[in-house]
mmCIF file of C-alpha atoms in Angstrom:
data_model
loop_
_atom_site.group_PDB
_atom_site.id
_atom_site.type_symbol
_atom_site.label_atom_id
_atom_site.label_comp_id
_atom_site.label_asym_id
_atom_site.label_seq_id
_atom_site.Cartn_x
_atom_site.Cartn_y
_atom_site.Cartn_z
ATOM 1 C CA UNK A 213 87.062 126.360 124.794
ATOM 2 C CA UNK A 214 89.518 125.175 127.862
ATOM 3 C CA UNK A 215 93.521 124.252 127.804
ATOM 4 C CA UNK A 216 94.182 121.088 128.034
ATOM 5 C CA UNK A 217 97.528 118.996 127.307
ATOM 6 C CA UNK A 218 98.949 116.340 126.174
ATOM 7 C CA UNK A 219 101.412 114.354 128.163
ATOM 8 C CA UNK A 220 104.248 111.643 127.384
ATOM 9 C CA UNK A 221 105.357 108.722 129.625
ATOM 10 C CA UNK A 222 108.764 110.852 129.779
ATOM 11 C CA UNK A 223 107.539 113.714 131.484
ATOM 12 C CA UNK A 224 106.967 115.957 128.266
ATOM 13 C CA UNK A 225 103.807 118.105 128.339
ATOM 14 C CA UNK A 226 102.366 119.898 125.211
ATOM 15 C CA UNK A 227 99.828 122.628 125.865
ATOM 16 C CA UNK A 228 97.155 123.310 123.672
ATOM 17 C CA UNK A 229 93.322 124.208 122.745
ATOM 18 C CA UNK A 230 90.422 121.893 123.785
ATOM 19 C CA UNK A 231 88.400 121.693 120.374
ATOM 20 C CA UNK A 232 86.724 118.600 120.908
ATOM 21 C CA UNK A 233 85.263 116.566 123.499
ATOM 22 C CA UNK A 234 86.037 116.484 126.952
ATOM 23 C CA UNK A 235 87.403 114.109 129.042
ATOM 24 C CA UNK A 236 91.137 112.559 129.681
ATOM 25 C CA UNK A 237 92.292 109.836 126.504
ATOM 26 C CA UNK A 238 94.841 107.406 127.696
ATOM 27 C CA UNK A 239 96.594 105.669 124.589
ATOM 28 C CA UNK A 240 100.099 105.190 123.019
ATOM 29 C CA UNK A 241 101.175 108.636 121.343
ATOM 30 C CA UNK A 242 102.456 108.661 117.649
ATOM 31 C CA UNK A 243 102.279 110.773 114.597
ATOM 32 C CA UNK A 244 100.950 110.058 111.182
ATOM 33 C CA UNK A 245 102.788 112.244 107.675
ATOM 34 C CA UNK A 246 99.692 112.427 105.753
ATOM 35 C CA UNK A 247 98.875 115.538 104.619
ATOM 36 C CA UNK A 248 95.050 114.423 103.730
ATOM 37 C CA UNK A 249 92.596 111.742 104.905
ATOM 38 C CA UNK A 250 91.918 113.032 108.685
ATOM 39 C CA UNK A 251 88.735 111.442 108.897
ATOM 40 C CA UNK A 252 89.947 107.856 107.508
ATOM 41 C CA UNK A 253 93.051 108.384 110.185
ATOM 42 C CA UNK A 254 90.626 108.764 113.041
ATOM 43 C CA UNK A 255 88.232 105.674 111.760
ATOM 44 C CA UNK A 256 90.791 103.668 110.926
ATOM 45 C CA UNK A 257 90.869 100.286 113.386
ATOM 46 C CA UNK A 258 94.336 100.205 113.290
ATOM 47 C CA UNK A 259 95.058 103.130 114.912
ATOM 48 C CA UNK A 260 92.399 101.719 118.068
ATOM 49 C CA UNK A 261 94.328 102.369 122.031
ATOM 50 C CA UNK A 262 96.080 105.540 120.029
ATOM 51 C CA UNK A 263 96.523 109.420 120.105
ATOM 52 C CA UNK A 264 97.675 111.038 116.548
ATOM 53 C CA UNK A 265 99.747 113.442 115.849
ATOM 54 C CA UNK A 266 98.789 115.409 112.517
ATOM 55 C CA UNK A 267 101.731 116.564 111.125
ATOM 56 C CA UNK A 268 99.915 118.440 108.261
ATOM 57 C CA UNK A 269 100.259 122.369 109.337
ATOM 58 C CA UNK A 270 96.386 122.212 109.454
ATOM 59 C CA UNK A 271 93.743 119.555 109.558
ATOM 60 C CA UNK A 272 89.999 119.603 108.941
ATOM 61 C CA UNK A 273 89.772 122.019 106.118
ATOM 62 C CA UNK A 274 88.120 119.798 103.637
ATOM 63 C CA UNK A 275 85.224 119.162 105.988
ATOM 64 C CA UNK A 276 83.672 116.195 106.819
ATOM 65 C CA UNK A 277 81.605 113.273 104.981
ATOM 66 C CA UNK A 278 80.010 109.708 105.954
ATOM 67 C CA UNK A 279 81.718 108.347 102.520
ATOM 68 C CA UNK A 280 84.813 109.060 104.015
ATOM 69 C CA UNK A 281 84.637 107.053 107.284
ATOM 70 C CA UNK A 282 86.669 103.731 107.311
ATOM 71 C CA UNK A 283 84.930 102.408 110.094
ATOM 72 C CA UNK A 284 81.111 103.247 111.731
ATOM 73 C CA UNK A 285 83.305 105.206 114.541
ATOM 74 C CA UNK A 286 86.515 106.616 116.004
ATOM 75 C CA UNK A 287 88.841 104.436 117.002
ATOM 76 C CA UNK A 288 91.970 107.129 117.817
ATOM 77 C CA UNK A 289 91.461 108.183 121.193
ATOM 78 C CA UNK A 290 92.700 111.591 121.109
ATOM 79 C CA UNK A 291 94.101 114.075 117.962
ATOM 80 C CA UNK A 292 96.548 116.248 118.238
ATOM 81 C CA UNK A 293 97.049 119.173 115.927
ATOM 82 C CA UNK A 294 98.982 122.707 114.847
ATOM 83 C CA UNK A 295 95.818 124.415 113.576
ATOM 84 C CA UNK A 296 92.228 123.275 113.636
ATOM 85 C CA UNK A 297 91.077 124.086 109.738
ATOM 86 C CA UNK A 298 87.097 123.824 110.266
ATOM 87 C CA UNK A 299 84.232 123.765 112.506
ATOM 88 C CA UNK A 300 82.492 120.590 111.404
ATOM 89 C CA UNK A 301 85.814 118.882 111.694
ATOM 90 C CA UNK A 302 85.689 119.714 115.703
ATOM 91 C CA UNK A 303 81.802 119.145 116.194
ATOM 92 C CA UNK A 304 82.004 115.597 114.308
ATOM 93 C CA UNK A 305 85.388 114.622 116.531
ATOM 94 C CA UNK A 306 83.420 116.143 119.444
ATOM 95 C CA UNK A 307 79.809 113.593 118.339
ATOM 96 C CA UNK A 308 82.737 111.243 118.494
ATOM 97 C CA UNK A 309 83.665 111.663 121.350
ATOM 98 C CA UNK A 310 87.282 112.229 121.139
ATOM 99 C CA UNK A 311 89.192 114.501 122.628
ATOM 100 C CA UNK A 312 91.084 116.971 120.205
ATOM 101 C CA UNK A 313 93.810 119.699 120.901
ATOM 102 C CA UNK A 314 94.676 122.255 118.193
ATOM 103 C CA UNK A 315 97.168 125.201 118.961
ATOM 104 C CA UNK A 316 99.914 122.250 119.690
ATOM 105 C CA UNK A 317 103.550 122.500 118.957
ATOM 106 C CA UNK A 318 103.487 119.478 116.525
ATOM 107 C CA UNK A 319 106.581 119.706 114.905
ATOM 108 C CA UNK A 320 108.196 119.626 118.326
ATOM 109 C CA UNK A 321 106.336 116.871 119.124
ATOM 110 C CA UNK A 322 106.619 114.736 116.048
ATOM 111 C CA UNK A 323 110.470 115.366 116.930
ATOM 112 C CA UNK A 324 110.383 114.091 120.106
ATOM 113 C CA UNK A 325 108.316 110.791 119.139
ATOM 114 C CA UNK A 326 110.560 109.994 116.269
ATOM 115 C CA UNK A 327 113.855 110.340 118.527
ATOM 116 C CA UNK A 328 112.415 108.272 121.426
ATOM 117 C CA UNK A 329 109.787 106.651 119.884
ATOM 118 C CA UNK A 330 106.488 105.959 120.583
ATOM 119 C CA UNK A 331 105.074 106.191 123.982
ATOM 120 C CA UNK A 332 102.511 105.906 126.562
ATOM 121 C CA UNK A 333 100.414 109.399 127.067
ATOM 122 C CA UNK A 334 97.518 111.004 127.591
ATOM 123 C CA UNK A 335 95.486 113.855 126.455
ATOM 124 C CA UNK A 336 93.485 116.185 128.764
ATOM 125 C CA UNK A 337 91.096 118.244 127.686
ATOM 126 C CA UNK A 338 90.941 120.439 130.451
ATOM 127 C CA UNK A 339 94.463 121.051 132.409
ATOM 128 C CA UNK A 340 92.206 122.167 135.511
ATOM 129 C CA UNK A 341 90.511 118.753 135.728
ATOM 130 C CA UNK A 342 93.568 116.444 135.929
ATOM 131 C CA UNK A 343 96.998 117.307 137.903
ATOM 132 C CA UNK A 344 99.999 116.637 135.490
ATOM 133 C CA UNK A 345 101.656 115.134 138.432
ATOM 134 C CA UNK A 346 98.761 112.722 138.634
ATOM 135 C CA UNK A 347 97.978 112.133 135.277
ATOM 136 C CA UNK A 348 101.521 110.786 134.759
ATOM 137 C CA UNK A 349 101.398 108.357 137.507
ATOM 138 C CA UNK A 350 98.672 106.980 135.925
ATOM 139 C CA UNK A 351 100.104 106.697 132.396
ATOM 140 C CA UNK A 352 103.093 105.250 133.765
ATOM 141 C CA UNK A 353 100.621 102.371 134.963
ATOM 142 C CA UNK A 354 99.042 101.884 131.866
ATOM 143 C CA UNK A 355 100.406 98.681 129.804
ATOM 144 C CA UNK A 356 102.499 99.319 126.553
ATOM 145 C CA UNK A 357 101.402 98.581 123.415
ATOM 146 C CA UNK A 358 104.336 95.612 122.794
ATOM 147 C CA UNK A 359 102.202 92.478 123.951
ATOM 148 C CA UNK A 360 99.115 93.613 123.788
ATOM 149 C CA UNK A 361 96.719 92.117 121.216
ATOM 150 C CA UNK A 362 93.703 94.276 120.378
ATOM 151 C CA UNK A 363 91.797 92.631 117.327
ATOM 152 C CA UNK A 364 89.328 91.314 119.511
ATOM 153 C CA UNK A 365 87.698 94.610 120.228
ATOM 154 C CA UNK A 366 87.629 95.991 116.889
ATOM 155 C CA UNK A 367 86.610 92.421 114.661
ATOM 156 C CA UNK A 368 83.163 91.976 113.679
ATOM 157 C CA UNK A 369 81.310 89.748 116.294
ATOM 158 C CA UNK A 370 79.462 87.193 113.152
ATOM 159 C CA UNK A 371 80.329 87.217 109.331
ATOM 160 C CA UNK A 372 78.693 89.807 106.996
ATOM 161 C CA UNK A 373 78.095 90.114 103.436
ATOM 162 C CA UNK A 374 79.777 93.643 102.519
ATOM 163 C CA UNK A 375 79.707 93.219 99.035
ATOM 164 C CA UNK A 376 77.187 90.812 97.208
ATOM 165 C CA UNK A 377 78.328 90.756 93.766
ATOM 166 C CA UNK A 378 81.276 89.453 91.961
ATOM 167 C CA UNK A 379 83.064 86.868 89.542
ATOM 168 C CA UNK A 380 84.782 85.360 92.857
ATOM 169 C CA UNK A 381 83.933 84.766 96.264
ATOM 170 C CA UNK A 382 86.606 86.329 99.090
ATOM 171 C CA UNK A 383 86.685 85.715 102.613
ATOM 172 C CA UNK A 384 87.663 89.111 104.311
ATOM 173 C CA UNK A 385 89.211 88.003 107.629
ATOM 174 C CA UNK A 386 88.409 90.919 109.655
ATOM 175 C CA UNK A 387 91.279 92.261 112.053
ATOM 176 C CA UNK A 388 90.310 95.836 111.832
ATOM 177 C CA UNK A 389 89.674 95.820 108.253
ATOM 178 C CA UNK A 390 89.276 99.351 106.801
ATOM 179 C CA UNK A 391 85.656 99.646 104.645
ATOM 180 C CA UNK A 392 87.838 100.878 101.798
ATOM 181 C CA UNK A 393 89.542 97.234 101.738
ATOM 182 C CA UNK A 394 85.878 95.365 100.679
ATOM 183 C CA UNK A 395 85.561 98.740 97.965
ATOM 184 C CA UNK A 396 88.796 98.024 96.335
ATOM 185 C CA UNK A 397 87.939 94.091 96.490
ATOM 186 C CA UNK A 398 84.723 94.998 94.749
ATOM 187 C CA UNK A 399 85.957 97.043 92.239
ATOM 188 C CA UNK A 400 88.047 94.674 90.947
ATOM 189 C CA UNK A 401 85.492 91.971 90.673
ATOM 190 C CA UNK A 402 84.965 90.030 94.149
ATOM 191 C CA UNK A 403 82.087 89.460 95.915
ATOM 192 C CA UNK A 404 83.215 89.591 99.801
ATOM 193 C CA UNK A 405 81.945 88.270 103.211
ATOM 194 C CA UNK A 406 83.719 89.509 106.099
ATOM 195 C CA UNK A 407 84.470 87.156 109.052
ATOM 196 C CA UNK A 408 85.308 87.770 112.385
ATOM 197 C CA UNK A 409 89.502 87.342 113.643
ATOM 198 C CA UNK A 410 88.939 84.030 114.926
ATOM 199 C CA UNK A 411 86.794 81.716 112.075
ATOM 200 C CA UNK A 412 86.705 78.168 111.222
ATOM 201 C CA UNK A 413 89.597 77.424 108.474
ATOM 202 C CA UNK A 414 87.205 75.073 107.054
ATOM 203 C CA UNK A 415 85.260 77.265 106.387
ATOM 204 C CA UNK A 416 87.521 80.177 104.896
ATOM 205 C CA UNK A 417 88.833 77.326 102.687
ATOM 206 C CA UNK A 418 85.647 77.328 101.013
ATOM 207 C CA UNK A 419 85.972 80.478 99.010
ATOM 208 C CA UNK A 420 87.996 81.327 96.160
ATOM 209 C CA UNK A 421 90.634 83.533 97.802
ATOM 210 C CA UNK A 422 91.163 84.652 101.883
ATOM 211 C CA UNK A 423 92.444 88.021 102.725
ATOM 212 C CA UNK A 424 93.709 88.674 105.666
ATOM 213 C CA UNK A 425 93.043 92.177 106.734
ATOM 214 C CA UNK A 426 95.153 95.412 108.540
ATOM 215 C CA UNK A 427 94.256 95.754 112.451
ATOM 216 C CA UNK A 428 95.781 97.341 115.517
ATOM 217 C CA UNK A 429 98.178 95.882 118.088
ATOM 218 C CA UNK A 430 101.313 93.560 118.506
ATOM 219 C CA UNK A 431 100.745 90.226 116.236
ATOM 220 C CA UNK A 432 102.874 88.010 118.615
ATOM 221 C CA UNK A 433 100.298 87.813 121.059
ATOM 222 C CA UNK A 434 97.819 86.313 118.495
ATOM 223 C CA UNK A 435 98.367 82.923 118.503
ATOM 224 C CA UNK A 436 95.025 81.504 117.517
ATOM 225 C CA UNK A 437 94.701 83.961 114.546
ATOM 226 C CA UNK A 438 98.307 82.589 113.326
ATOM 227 C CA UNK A 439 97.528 79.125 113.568
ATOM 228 C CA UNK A 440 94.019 79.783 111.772
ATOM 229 C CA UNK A 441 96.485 81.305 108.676
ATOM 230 C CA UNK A 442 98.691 78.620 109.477
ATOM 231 C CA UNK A 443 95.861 76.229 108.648
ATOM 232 C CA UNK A 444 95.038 77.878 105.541
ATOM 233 C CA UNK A 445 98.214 78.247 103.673
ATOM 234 C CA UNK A 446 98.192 75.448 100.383
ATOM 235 C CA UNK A 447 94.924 75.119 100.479
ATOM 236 C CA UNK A 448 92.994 78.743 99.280
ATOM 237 C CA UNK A 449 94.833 81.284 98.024
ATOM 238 C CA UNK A 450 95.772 84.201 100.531
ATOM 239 C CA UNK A 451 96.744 87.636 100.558
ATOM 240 C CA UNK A 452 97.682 89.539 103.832
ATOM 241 C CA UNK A 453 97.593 93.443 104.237
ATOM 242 C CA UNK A 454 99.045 95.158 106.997
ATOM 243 C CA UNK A 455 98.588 93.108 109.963
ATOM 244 C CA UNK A 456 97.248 90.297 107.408
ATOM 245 C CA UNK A 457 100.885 90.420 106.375
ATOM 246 C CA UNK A 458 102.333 90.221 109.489
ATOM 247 C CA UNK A 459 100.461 87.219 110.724
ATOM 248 C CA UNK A 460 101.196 85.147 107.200
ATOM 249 C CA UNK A 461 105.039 86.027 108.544
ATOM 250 C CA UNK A 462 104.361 84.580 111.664
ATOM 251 C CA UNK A 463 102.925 81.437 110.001
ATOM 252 C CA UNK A 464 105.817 81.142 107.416
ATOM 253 C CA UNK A 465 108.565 81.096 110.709
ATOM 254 C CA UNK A 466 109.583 85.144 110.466
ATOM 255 C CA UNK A 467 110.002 87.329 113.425
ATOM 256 C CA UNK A 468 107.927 90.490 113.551
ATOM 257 C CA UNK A 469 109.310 93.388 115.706
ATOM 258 C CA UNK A 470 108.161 96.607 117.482
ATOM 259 C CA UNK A 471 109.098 99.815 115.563
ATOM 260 C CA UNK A 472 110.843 103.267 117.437
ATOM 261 C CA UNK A 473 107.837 104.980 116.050
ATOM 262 C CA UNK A 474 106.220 103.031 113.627
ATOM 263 C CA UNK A 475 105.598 103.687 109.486
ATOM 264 C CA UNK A 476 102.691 105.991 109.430
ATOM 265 C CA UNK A 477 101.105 108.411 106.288
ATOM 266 C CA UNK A 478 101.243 108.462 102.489
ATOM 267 C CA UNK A 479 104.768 108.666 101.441
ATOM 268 C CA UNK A 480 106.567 105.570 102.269
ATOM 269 C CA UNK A 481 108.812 104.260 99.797
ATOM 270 C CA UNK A 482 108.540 100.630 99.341
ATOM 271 C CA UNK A 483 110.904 98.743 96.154
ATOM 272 C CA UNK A 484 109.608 95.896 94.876
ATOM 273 C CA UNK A 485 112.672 93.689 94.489
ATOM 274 C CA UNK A 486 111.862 91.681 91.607
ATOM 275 C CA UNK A 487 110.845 94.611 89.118
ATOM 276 C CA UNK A 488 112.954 97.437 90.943
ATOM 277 C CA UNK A 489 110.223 99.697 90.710
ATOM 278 C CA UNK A 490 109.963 101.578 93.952
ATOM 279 C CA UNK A 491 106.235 102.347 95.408
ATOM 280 C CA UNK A 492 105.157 105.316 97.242
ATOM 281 C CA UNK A 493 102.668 104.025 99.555
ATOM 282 C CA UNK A 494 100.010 104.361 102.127
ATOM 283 C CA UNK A 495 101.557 102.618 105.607
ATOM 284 C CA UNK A 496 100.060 102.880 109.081
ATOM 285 C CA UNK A 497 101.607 100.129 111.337
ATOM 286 C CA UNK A 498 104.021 100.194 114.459
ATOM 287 C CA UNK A 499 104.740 96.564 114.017
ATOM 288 C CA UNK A 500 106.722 95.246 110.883
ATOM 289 C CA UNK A 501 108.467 92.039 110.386
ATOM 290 C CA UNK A 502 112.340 92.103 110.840
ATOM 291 C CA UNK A 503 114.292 92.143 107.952
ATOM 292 C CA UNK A 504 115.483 89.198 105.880
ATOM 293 C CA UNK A 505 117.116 88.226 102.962
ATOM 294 C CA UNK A 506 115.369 85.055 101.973
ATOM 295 C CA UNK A 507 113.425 85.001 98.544
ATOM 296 C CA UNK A 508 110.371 85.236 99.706
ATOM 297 C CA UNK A 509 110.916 88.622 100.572
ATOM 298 C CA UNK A 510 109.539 90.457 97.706
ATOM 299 C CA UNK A 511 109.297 93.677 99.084
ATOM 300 C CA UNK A 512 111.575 96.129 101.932
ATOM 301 C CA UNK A 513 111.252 99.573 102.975
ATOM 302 C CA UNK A 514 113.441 102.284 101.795
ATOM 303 C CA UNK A 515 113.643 103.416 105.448
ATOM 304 C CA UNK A 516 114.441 100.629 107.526
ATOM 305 C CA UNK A 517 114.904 97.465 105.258
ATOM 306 C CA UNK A 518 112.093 95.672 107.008
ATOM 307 C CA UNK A 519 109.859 93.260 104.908
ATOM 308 C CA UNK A 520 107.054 94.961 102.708
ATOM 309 C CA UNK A 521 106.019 91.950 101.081
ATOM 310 C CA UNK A 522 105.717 88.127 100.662
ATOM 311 C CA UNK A 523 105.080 85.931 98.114
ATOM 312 C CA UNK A 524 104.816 82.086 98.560
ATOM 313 C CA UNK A 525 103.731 80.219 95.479
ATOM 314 C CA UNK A 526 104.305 77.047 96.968
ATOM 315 C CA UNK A 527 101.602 78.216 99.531
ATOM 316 C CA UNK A 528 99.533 80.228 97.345
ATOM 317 C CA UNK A 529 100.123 82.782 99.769
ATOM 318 C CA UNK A 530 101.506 86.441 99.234
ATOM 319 C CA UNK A 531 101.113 89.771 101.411
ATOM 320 C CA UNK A 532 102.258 93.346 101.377
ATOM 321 C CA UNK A 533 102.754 95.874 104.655
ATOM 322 C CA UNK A 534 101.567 98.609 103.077
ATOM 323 C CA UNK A 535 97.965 99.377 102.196
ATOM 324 C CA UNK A 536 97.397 98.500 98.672
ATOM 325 C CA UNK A 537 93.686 100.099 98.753
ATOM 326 C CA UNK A 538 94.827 103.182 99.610
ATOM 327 C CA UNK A 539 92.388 104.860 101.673
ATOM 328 C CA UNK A 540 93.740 107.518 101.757
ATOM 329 C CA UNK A 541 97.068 107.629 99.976
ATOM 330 C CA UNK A 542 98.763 107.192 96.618
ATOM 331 C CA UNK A 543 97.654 104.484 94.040
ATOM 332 C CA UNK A 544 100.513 102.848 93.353
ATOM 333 C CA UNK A 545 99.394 99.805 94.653
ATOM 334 C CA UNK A 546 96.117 99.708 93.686
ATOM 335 C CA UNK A 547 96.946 97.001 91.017
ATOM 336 C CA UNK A 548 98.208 94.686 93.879
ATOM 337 C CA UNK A 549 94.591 94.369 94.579
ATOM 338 C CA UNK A 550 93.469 93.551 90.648
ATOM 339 C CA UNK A 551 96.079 91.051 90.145
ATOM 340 C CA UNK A 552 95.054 89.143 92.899
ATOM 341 C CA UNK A 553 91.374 89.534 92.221
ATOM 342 C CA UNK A 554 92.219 88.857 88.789
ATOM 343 C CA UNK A 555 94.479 85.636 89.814
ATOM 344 C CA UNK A 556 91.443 83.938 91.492
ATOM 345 C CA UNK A 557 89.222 84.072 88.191
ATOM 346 C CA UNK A 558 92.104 81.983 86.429
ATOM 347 C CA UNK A 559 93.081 84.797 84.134
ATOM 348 C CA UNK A 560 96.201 84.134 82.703
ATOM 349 C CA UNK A 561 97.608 87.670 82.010
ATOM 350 C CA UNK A 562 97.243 88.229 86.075
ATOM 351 C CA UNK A 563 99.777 88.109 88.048
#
């Protein structure tokens, strides 16, 4: 095993272990709280064009499985991490291809993302291969993540049946849509086709219910995908998750907004505003719509008072930030899922 580093747009350099593959990862640096789910973190679309942060004093010590892969690959670039907890967590990241540092100062780290926020880095696998001097000239020339729209290169390229039976049918609008997403759907009684990030309306329209899926990147630079939800709203109901949420608060006239360091791991207190319950949930986003007081608003974080959650009956439309499927994380939400499901059959209990 070599030393490699990882290095921040601002100059910082972390020194560590290379565990993984090797190579140079170029990417925006930020830092996720969940104390489980490594292997959904890594394969999770929406963290595509990123290098993590594992706060959790050790990661990989459950091992690895297929069933717990959110996506057929990696799409974090690099991981960084205080202890490495297991062998087949390195060789898998390292069949990956991603490069992986254990023996990092995370903490200090963590700190220094959360007080200036996310930021352009890279991680080197092998500190003899790539001049620090040099390797920051070249992150300072790599574009930030604020306007750049990544969906593209992490949608399906032609629609899919993912799961074949069910009561309803639901159009899965794939933005980066985590497997677990179509599982939950299932579960609670939809058959679902996924569709690519740009699809005919018309033809979405056609099912009983759209959902509008998480995915990586700034929404403002979408334009075609927000005109396609746009298009959509009063005439098929529609639920938006994540980035799916995001996009619906495009459509509906709301500003969305970069965060310092994004909302990212298990424990993220959302309240609901019209039962005053307050939900731990499962968040991984560095965008969020701003806040607002409007009614629509069903939903704010306890952190930052940005919106959580719509609902639009007029429009048949509703959404939440958070990730109601919970893969991994707390299941709290799971019923946000049900309801829906359970909305499109014509029960009248859901709801």
């Amino acid at each position: 095993m070599t030393q490699g580093y990882l290095l921040l747009e601002d100059g910082g350099v972390f020194r560590g272990r290379s565990v993984a593959a090797a190579g140079t990862a170029f990417g925006e640096a930020v830092f996720t709280t969940g104390m489980t789910g490594y292997q959904e973190t890594v394969t999770d679309p929406s963290y595509a064009e990123q290098l993590v942060c594992f706060t959790a004093p050790m990661v990989g010590n459950y091992g690895v499985d297929d069933g717990r892969l959110e996506s057929e690959a990696s799409h974090a670039r690099a991981v960084a991490m205080r202890r490495l907890g297991g062998e087949d967590w390195a060789l898998w990241l390292a069949e990956q291809g991603v490069v992986a540092l254990d023996e990092i100062d995370t903490r200090a780290l963590t700190l220094r993302l959360r007080d200036a926020g996310a930021m352009r880095a890279v991680a080197v696998s092998d500190e003899r291969g790539l001049a620090v001097d040099e390797a920051l000239d070249i992150v300072l020339a790599q574009p930030p993540m604020e306007g750049t729209a990544l969906v593209a290169q992490v949608s399906t390229a032609a629609p899919y049946v993912a799961e074949p039976e069910g009561d309803v049918r639901v159009a899965l609008v794939d933005y980066g849509a985590k497997r677990s997403i179509a599982r939950r759907l299932s579960r609670a009684g939809a058959a679902v086709t996924v569709f690519p990030n740009v699809s005919d309306p018309d033809e979405l329209a056609t099912f009983d219910g759209v959902l509008l899926s998480n995915g990586p990147g700034d929404p403002a630079p979408l334009v075609e995908e927000t005109e396609i939800v746009r298009s959509l709203l009063g005439r098929v109901p529609v639920l938006g998750i994540c980035l799916g949420h995001q996009l619906l608060g495009l459509a509906t006239g709301h500003e969305t907004v970069k965060l310092p360091f994004g909302h990212r791991g298990a424990n993220h207190p959302v309240l609901d505003r019209r039962s005053g319950r307050v939900l731990v949930t499962s968040q991984n986003h560095g965008f969020a719509v701003a806040p607002s007081e409007t009614s629509e608003a069903t939903h704010v974080s306890l952190y930052d008072g940005t919106v959580e959650g719509f609902d639009f009956p007029e429009l048949r439309a509703s959404s939440v930030q958070f990730h109601p499927e919970a893969g991994p994380g707390p299941h709290d939400a799971w019923p946000v899922l049900e309801r829906w499901v359970a909305g499109l059959t014509g029960d009248p209990d859901a709801g």
